[in-house]
Amino acid sequence: MKSTSSSWCYLFVHRAKVEAIHARLQEQFNTFIHKSIVYRKKKSHVRKLEQPTISGLIFVQGDCRRIQEYLKQNFVGVYLVNDRSTHRTAIISDREMQPFMLVSQMAPHRIRFMPHPFSHYAPGNTLVRITSGVLAGFEGYRIRISRDKCLVTGLGNMTVAIGGICKDTFENVEEYIRQRREQQDEPSPLTTADLQQEVDACCFCPHDQLDLMTIAKSLDQWVMKARYWMLADDSREAAEALLGILSAVGRHFRTVYGDVRVGSFKEVTSVCREADNMLLSIVAADGLAEDLRQHILTSRCSLAADYPFLPMQS
């Protein structure tokens, strides 16, 4: 019986083993391989071929622990891809994966896998949300690539660009947050040198599910930036951003967190949990300056005491 878990994960295997491993995985799980159309000239005619866009990349739907255990038992040395910052399995929600697969099947040429992390594309670009069409709900940066208007967005631990989006409707996430803060008499700062204040400007007290989704996605970009800073060995900047996320959620969600009348807090909880896990990863790193380690530990204790509802490890 195939797994019905909604989340997805992925792995890379040697191209010579893709078919065999993919066939075995399909017996237990739902799987997906993104393929592209290529044309090759052979003697007097051109041959149309369908081949994997990224050699060895297989997406699998199901509980990541069950999938990893299956791989361990059946394929020695094959593992699911981990998130670089949390060192845990990189997860993709089914809500993101279904439109991605649909576009892949309808027009695979619209999708490009990008070489840089999502945060690389943030400078100079505004975070937007698609509000219509197949990709409704996706967020990212609208960027022109090779004369094609694309949405650059994150997918698990990867960055993809989805082309042909000129007919879709967009909503400026930053403008939405600014308006909601003004409605609550809490205007966003125009400029600030304080990183935590910049992160805090992504938050306001949510009143419905749309507010929760907007805040979660807005904070998620800071998680991505923190991940990039960690990879660049700038642990101090990463820690300030991550502490800022927890502080912002604590301050603005104090009176509403967990209230079912507001909506599902699943995405916000996921962002906070990931931020806390990344902080613990920084603390555990070898060679970290002792003053930074103590600053993170002290700040985490204060946040846990002030906002006990935050999903932080004890």
mmCIF file of C-alpha atoms in Angstrom:
data_model
loop_
_atom_site.group_PDB
_atom_site.id
_atom_site.type_symbol
_atom_site.label_atom_id
_atom_site.label_comp_id
_atom_site.label_asym_id
_atom_site.label_seq_id
_atom_site.Cartn_x
_atom_site.Cartn_y
_atom_site.Cartn_z
ATOM 1 C CA MET A 1 0.000 0.000 0.000
ATOM 2 C CA LYS A 2 1.386 3.391 -1.009
ATOM 3 C CA SER A 3 1.940 6.106 1.572
ATOM 4 C CA THR A 4 -0.733 8.821 1.721
ATOM 5 C CA SER A 5 1.358 11.337 3.692
ATOM 6 C CA SER A 6 1.033 14.756 2.061
ATOM 7 C CA SER A 7 4.638 15.934 2.283
ATOM 8 C CA TRP A 8 7.400 15.246 -0.224
ATOM 9 C CA CYS A 9 11.167 14.785 0.019
ATOM 10 C CA TYR A 10 13.800 13.969 -2.571
ATOM 11 C CA LEU A 11 17.061 12.179 -3.245
ATOM 12 C CA PHE A 12 19.862 12.075 -5.801
ATOM 13 C CA VAL A 13 21.131 8.785 -7.173
ATOM 14 C CA HIS A 14 23.589 7.808 -9.894
ATOM 15 C CA ARG A 15 21.979 8.110 -13.319
ATOM 16 C CA ALA A 16 22.658 4.426 -14.039
ATOM 17 C CA LYS A 17 20.550 3.440 -11.003
ATOM 18 C CA VAL A 18 17.646 5.851 -11.468
ATOM 19 C CA GLU A 19 15.287 3.475 -13.272
ATOM 20 C CA ALA A 20 15.819 0.569 -10.874
ATOM 21 C CA ILE A 21 15.492 2.650 -7.698
ATOM 22 C CA HIS A 22 12.563 4.631 -9.092
ATOM 23 C CA ALA A 23 10.695 1.430 -10.007
ATOM 24 C CA ARG A 24 11.163 0.007 -6.492
ATOM 25 C CA LEU A 25 10.105 3.245 -4.803
ATOM 26 C CA GLN A 26 6.935 3.380 -6.901
ATOM 27 C CA GLU A 27 5.802 0.118 -5.329
ATOM 28 C CA GLN A 28 5.548 1.800 -1.909
ATOM 29 C CA PHE A 29 5.324 5.551 -2.522
ATOM 30 C CA ASN A 30 4.144 8.192 -4.961
ATOM 31 C CA THR A 31 7.117 9.482 -6.936
ATOM 32 C CA PHE A 32 7.901 12.166 -9.485
ATOM 33 C CA ILE A 33 10.811 12.914 -11.826
ATOM 34 C CA HIS A 34 10.940 16.264 -13.610
ATOM 35 C CA LYS A 35 11.696 15.692 -17.273
ATOM 36 C CA SER A 36 12.558 17.991 -20.186
ATOM 37 C CA ILE A 37 12.251 17.619 -23.949
ATOM 38 C CA VAL A 38 15.513 17.706 -25.906
ATOM 39 C CA TYR A 39 16.109 17.409 -29.636
ATOM 40 C CA ARG A 40 19.084 15.550 -31.033
ATOM 41 C CA LYS A 41 20.136 15.358 -34.646
ATOM 42 C CA LYS A 42 20.705 11.806 -35.851
ATOM 43 C CA LYS A 43 21.878 11.432 -39.436
ATOM 44 C CA SER A 44 19.126 12.863 -41.634
ATOM 45 C CA HIS A 45 16.473 13.513 -39.002
ATOM 46 C CA VAL A 46 15.980 15.165 -35.600
ATOM 47 C CA ARG A 47 14.973 12.927 -32.736
ATOM 48 C CA LYS A 48 12.757 14.153 -29.874
ATOM 49 C CA LEU A 49 13.765 12.777 -26.487
ATOM 50 C CA GLU A 50 12.376 13.091 -22.969
ATOM 51 C CA GLN A 51 14.992 12.952 -20.225
ATOM 52 C CA PRO A 52 15.345 13.956 -16.543
ATOM 53 C CA THR A 53 16.067 17.673 -16.165
ATOM 54 C CA ILE A 54 18.495 16.993 -13.315
ATOM 55 C CA SER A 55 20.214 13.647 -13.539
ATOM 56 C CA GLY A 56 19.384 11.373 -10.617
ATOM 57 C CA LEU A 57 16.768 13.619 -8.941
ATOM 58 C CA ILE A 58 13.731 11.698 -7.631
ATOM 59 C CA PHE A 59 10.893 13.237 -5.592
ATOM 60 C CA VAL A 60 9.079 10.907 -3.162
ATOM 61 C CA GLN A 61 5.831 11.484 -1.265
ATOM 62 C CA GLY A 62 5.441 9.999 2.197
ATOM 63 C CA ASP A 63 6.750 10.047 5.743
ATOM 64 C CA CYS A 64 10.448 10.879 5.471
ATOM 65 C CA ARG A 65 11.422 8.467 8.261
ATOM 66 C CA ARG A 66 9.623 5.596 6.584
ATOM 67 C CA ILE A 67 11.177 6.460 3.209
ATOM 68 C CA GLN A 68 14.672 6.659 4.680
ATOM 69 C CA GLU A 69 14.218 3.338 6.441
ATOM 70 C CA TYR A 70 13.065 1.776 3.157
ATOM 71 C CA LEU A 71 16.133 3.152 1.389
ATOM 72 C CA LYS A 72 18.395 1.860 4.155
ATOM 73 C CA GLN A 73 16.956 -1.638 3.847
ATOM 74 C CA ASN A 74 16.967 -1.793 0.047
ATOM 75 C CA PHE A 75 19.669 0.555 -1.293
ATOM 76 C CA VAL A 76 22.944 0.806 0.597
ATOM 77 C CA GLY A 77 24.393 4.311 0.668
ATOM 78 C CA VAL A 78 21.280 6.074 -0.706
ATOM 79 C CA TYR A 79 19.869 8.845 1.488
ATOM 80 C CA LEU A 80 17.248 11.572 1.341
ATOM 81 C CA VAL A 81 18.619 15.089 0.856
ATOM 82 C CA ASN A 82 19.034 17.083 4.072
ATOM 83 C CA ASP A 83 18.483 20.782 4.552
ATOM 84 C CA ARG A 84 21.952 22.348 4.700
ATOM 85 C CA SER A 85 21.206 24.451 7.784
ATOM 86 C CA THR A 86 19.051 22.183 9.955
ATOM 87 C CA HIS A 87 20.707 18.910 8.848
ATOM 88 C CA ARG A 88 17.247 17.355 8.743
ATOM 89 C CA THR A 89 15.417 15.967 5.725
ATOM 90 C CA ALA A 90 14.378 18.720 3.294
ATOM 91 C CA ILE A 91 10.567 18.712 3.115
ATOM 92 C CA ILE A 92 8.232 20.061 0.399
ATOM 93 C CA SER A 93 4.538 20.467 1.186
ATOM 94 C CA ASP A 94 2.012 18.848 -1.135
ATOM 95 C CA ARG A 95 0.432 22.289 -1.584
ATOM 96 C CA GLU A 96 3.632 23.395 -3.309
ATOM 97 C CA MET A 97 4.386 20.134 -5.062
ATOM 98 C CA GLN A 98 1.061 19.623 -6.851
ATOM 99 C CA PRO A 99 1.174 22.864 -8.924
ATOM 100 C CA PHE A 100 4.880 22.263 -9.613
ATOM 101 C CA MET A 101 4.117 18.808 -11.018
ATOM 102 C CA LEU A 102 1.153 20.115 -13.023
ATOM 103 C CA VAL A 103 3.273 22.783 -14.710
ATOM 104 C CA SER A 104 5.997 20.184 -15.284
ATOM 105 C CA GLN A 105 3.564 17.900 -17.068
ATOM 106 C CA MET A 106 1.866 20.653 -19.101
ATOM 107 C CA ALA A 107 4.932 22.677 -20.051
ATOM 108 C CA PRO A 108 8.222 21.305 -18.629
ATOM 109 C CA HIS A 109 10.223 23.983 -20.473
ATOM 110 C CA ARG A 110 8.776 26.615 -18.127
ATOM 111 C CA ILE A 111 10.804 25.315 -15.172
ATOM 112 C CA ARG A 112 14.489 26.008 -14.570
ATOM 113 C CA PHE A 113 16.493 24.778 -11.592
ATOM 114 C CA MET A 114 18.594 27.710 -10.385
ATOM 115 C CA PRO A 115 22.230 27.502 -9.178
ATOM 116 C CA HIS A 116 21.938 29.896 -6.220
ATOM 117 C CA PRO A 117 19.959 29.790 -2.934
ATOM 118 C CA PHE A 118 16.609 31.608 -2.896
ATOM 119 C CA SER A 119 18.006 34.459 -0.782
ATOM 120 C CA HIS A 120 20.509 35.251 -3.555
ATOM 121 C CA TYR A 121 17.672 36.717 -5.630
ATOM 122 C CA ALA A 122 16.213 38.940 -2.875
ATOM 123 C CA PRO A 123 18.334 42.128 -3.299
ATOM 124 C CA GLY A 124 16.556 44.624 -5.534
ATOM 125 C CA ASN A 125 13.451 42.456 -5.987
ATOM 126 C CA THR A 126 10.060 42.592 -4.290
ATOM 127 C CA LEU A 127 8.487 39.484 -2.794
ATOM 128 C CA VAL A 128 5.182 38.802 -4.567
ATOM 129 C CA ARG A 129 2.399 36.225 -4.352
ATOM 130 C CA ILE A 130 0.568 34.799 -7.374
ATOM 131 C CA THR A 131 -3.185 35.168 -6.815
ATOM 132 C CA SER A 132 -4.591 33.420 -9.906
ATOM 133 C CA GLY A 133 -3.921 30.501 -12.198
ATOM 134 C CA VAL A 134 -2.313 27.129 -11.521
ATOM 135 C CA LEU A 135 0.395 28.674 -9.332
ATOM 136 C CA ALA A 136 -1.995 30.653 -7.094
ATOM 137 C CA GLY A 137 -0.459 30.924 -3.622
ATOM 138 C CA PHE A 138 3.170 30.614 -4.766
ATOM 139 C CA GLU A 139 5.516 33.355 -3.557
ATOM 140 C CA GLY A 140 8.848 34.507 -4.859
ATOM 141 C CA TYR A 141 10.620 37.187 -6.856
ATOM 142 C CA ARG A 142 9.513 38.236 -10.326
ATOM 143 C CA ILE A 143 12.662 38.254 -12.458
ATOM 144 C CA ARG A 144 13.290 38.333 -16.203
ATOM 145 C CA ILE A 145 15.536 35.488 -17.354
ATOM 146 C CA SER A 146 16.479 35.168 -21.033
ATOM 147 C CA ARG A 147 13.591 37.482 -22.020
ATOM 148 C CA ASP A 148 11.134 35.360 -20.052
ATOM 149 C CA LYS A 149 9.223 36.705 -17.041
ATOM 150 C CA CYS A 150 9.817 34.157 -14.281
ATOM 151 C CA LEU A 151 8.843 33.604 -10.681
ATOM 152 C CA VAL A 152 11.926 32.550 -8.702
ATOM 153 C CA THR A 153 10.780 30.543 -5.693
ATOM 154 C CA GLY A 154 12.026 27.987 -3.191
ATOM 155 C CA LEU A 155 11.189 24.285 -3.420
ATOM 156 C CA GLY A 156 12.547 22.299 -0.510
ATOM 157 C CA ASN A 157 16.248 23.111 -0.367
ATOM 158 C CA MET A 158 16.314 24.038 -4.062
ATOM 159 C CA THR A 159 15.546 27.192 -6.014
ATOM 160 C CA VAL A 160 13.469 27.040 -9.191
ATOM 161 C CA ALA A 161 12.397 29.637 -11.753
ATOM 162 C CA ILE A 162 8.964 29.162 -13.327
ATOM 163 C CA GLY A 163 8.606 30.979 -16.622
ATOM 164 C CA GLY A 164 5.622 32.215 -18.589
ATOM 165 C CA ILE A 165 3.927 33.991 -15.683
ATOM 166 C CA CYS A 166 3.106 37.293 -17.438
ATOM 167 C CA LYS A 167 -0.662 36.550 -17.448
ATOM 168 C CA ASP A 168 -0.866 35.741 -13.742
ATOM 169 C CA THR A 169 -2.050 38.243 -11.146
ATOM 170 C CA PHE A 170 0.362 39.300 -8.403
ATOM 171 C CA GLU A 171 -0.013 40.651 -4.926
ATOM 172 C CA ASN A 172 2.793 42.642 -3.327
ATOM 173 C CA VAL A 173 3.387 40.898 -0.002
ATOM 174 C CA GLU A 174 5.303 43.800 1.503
ATOM 175 C CA GLU A 175 2.504 46.243 0.617
ATOM 176 C CA TYR A 176 -0.104 43.945 2.189
ATOM 177 C CA ILE A 177 1.893 43.774 5.434
ATOM 178 C CA ARG A 178 2.407 47.547 5.439
ATOM 179 C CA GLN A 179 -1.347 48.141 5.108
ATOM 180 C CA ARG A 180 -2.231 45.637 7.836
ATOM 181 C CA ARG A 181 0.281 47.215 10.234
ATOM 182 C CA GLU A 182 -1.129 50.682 9.538
ATOM 183 C CA GLN A 183 -4.631 49.397 10.238
ATOM 184 C CA GLN A 184 -3.329 48.346 13.651
ATOM 185 C CA ASP A 185 -1.615 51.725 14.214
ATOM 186 C CA GLU A 186 1.787 50.099 13.945
ATOM 187 C CA PRO A 187 3.442 51.491 10.787
ATOM 188 C CA SER A 188 6.533 49.738 9.505
ATOM 189 C CA PRO A 189 9.815 51.607 9.966
ATOM 190 C CA LEU A 190 11.046 53.246 6.781
ATOM 191 C CA THR A 191 14.690 52.515 7.478
ATOM 192 C CA THR A 192 16.526 50.812 10.309
ATOM 193 C CA ALA A 193 19.995 49.532 11.042
ATOM 194 C CA ASP A 194 18.616 46.997 13.510
ATOM 195 C CA LEU A 195 18.191 43.603 11.850
ATOM 196 C CA GLN A 196 15.682 42.422 14.455
ATOM 197 C CA GLN A 197 13.521 45.471 13.772
ATOM 198 C CA GLU A 198 13.607 44.696 10.052
ATOM 199 C CA VAL A 199 12.373 41.181 10.767
ATOM 200 C CA ASP A 200 9.737 42.517 13.159
ATOM 201 C CA ALA A 201 8.394 44.687 10.339
ATOM 202 C CA CYS A 202 7.190 41.464 8.640
ATOM 203 C CA CYS A 203 4.740 40.813 11.494
ATOM 204 C CA PHE A 204 1.426 42.109 12.780
ATOM 205 C CA CYS A 205 -1.382 40.611 14.867
ATOM 206 C CA PRO A 206 -3.174 38.176 12.521
ATOM 207 C CA HIS A 207 -6.944 38.115 12.222
ATOM 208 C CA ASP A 208 -7.498 35.357 9.633
ATOM 209 C CA GLN A 209 -5.835 32.602 7.612
ATOM 210 C CA LEU A 210 -4.646 34.989 4.903
ATOM 211 C CA ASP A 211 -2.808 37.033 7.536
ATOM 212 C CA LEU A 212 -1.167 33.877 8.904
ATOM 213 C CA MET A 213 -0.046 32.701 5.468
ATOM 214 C CA THR A 214 1.328 36.146 4.586
ATOM 215 C CA ILE A 215 3.314 36.411 7.816
ATOM 216 C CA ALA A 216 4.679 32.872 7.516
ATOM 217 C CA LYS A 217 5.876 33.436 3.969
ATOM 218 C CA SER A 218 7.342 36.823 4.816
ATOM 219 C CA LEU A 219 9.277 35.387 7.756
ATOM 220 C CA ASP A 220 10.355 32.410 5.669
ATOM 221 C CA GLN A 221 12.459 34.705 3.500
ATOM 222 C CA TRP A 222 14.432 35.619 6.644
ATOM 223 C CA VAL A 223 14.931 31.921 7.389
ATOM 224 C CA MET A 224 16.377 31.585 3.898
ATOM 225 C CA LYS A 225 18.601 34.623 4.397
ATOM 226 C CA ALA A 226 19.804 33.205 7.717
ATOM 227 C CA ARG A 227 20.562 29.899 6.013
ATOM 228 C CA TYR A 228 22.613 31.748 3.412
ATOM 229 C CA TRP A 229 24.535 33.655 6.122
ATOM 230 C CA MET A 230 25.246 30.390 7.911
ATOM 231 C CA LEU A 231 26.688 28.927 4.718
ATOM 232 C CA ALA A 232 28.779 32.091 4.364
ATOM 233 C CA ASP A 233 30.073 31.638 7.955
ATOM 234 C CA ASP A 234 28.302 34.788 9.155
ATOM 235 C CA SER A 235 26.771 33.177 12.228
ATOM 236 C CA ARG A 236 26.246 36.469 14.053
ATOM 237 C CA GLU A 237 24.025 37.926 11.312
ATOM 238 C CA ALA A 238 22.144 34.629 10.967
ATOM 239 C CA ALA A 239 21.523 34.434 14.711
ATOM 240 C CA GLU A 240 20.140 37.982 14.872
ATOM 241 C CA ALA A 241 17.689 37.223 12.054
ATOM 242 C CA LEU A 242 16.546 33.967 13.666
ATOM 243 C CA LEU A 243 16.120 35.550 17.104
ATOM 244 C CA GLY A 244 14.223 38.346 15.379
ATOM 245 C CA ILE A 245 11.761 35.832 13.902
ATOM 246 C CA LEU A 246 10.982 34.286 17.292
ATOM 247 C CA SER A 247 10.748 37.687 18.970
ATOM 248 C CA ALA A 248 8.418 39.062 16.278
ATOM 249 C CA VAL A 249 6.042 36.089 16.467
ATOM 250 C CA GLY A 250 6.085 36.179 20.251
ATOM 251 C CA ARG A 251 5.266 39.881 20.460
ATOM 252 C CA HIS A 252 2.567 39.997 17.781
ATOM 253 C CA PHE A 253 0.961 36.599 18.450
ATOM 254 C CA ARG A 254 0.849 36.820 22.247
ATOM 255 C CA THR A 255 -2.953 37.165 22.426
ATOM 256 C CA VAL A 256 -3.971 34.991 19.465
ATOM 257 C CA TYR A 257 -1.516 32.101 19.099
ATOM 258 C CA GLY A 258 -3.392 28.816 18.770
ATOM 259 C CA ASP A 259 -6.823 30.475 18.495
ATOM 260 C CA VAL A 260 -8.711 28.275 15.993
ATOM 261 C CA ARG A 261 -10.973 31.205 15.137
ATOM 262 C CA VAL A 262 -7.988 32.912 13.489
ATOM 263 C CA GLY A 263 -6.982 29.872 11.442
ATOM 264 C CA SER A 264 -4.294 27.213 11.231
ATOM 265 C CA PHE A 265 -0.951 28.231 12.739
ATOM 266 C CA LYS A 266 0.836 25.267 11.136
ATOM 267 C CA GLU A 267 2.988 27.313 8.747
ATOM 268 C CA VAL A 268 3.963 29.921 11.359
ATOM 269 C CA THR A 269 4.793 27.130 13.818
ATOM 270 C CA SER A 270 6.958 25.463 11.163
ATOM 271 C CA VAL A 271 8.900 28.693 10.551
ATOM 272 C CA CYS A 272 9.494 29.220 14.292
ATOM 273 C CA ARG A 273 10.547 25.623 14.840
ATOM 274 C CA GLU A 274 13.002 25.809 11.948
ATOM 275 C CA ALA A 275 14.410 29.110 13.242
ATOM 276 C CA ASP A 276 14.970 27.587 16.681
ATOM 277 C CA ASN A 277 16.594 24.457 15.227
ATOM 278 C CA MET A 278 18.960 26.638 13.215
ATOM 279 C CA LEU A 279 19.871 28.600 16.358
ATOM 280 C CA LEU A 280 20.721 25.355 18.139
ATOM 281 C CA SER A 281 22.789 24.326 15.124
ATOM 282 C CA ILE A 282 24.761 27.578 15.378
ATOM 283 C CA VAL A 283 25.307 27.082 19.113
ATOM 284 C CA ALA A 284 26.608 23.554 18.550
ATOM 285 C CA ALA A 285 29.048 24.600 15.819
ATOM 286 C CA ASP A 286 32.763 24.253 16.506
ATOM 287 C CA GLY A 287 34.754 27.458 16.686
ATOM 288 C CA LEU A 288 31.796 29.718 17.493
ATOM 289 C CA ALA A 289 32.766 32.825 19.465
ATOM 290 C CA GLU A 290 31.848 32.303 23.109
ATOM 291 C CA ASP A 291 30.170 35.719 23.439
ATOM 292 C CA LEU A 292 27.842 34.872 20.521
ATOM 293 C CA ARG A 293 27.078 31.456 21.982
ATOM 294 C CA GLN A 294 26.099 33.001 25.322
ATOM 295 C CA HIS A 295 24.069 35.717 23.591
ATOM 296 C CA ILE A 296 22.033 33.107 21.688
ATOM 297 C CA LEU A 297 21.476 30.915 24.747
ATOM 298 C CA THR A 298 20.466 33.861 26.950
ATOM 299 C CA SER A 299 18.132 35.270 24.281
ATOM 300 C CA ARG A 300 16.486 31.868 23.742
ATOM 301 C CA CYS A 301 15.848 31.520 27.478
ATOM 302 C CA SER A 302 14.296 34.990 27.623
ATOM 303 C CA LEU A 303 12.067 34.298 24.617
ATOM 304 C CA ALA A 304 10.935 30.959 26.054
ATOM 305 C CA ALA A 305 10.068 32.652 29.353
ATOM 306 C CA ASP A 306 8.291 35.642 27.792
ATOM 307 C CA TYR A 307 6.440 33.634 25.127
ATOM 308 C CA PRO A 308 5.959 30.057 26.387
ATOM 309 C CA PHE A 309 3.699 29.257 23.425
ATOM 310 C CA LEU A 310 6.606 29.431 20.969
ATOM 311 C CA PRO A 311 7.579 25.988 19.586
ATOM 312 C CA MET A 312 11.110 25.987 20.970
ATOM 313 C CA GLN A 313 13.102 23.025 22.225
ATOM 314 C CA SER A 314 13.577 22.995 25.984
#
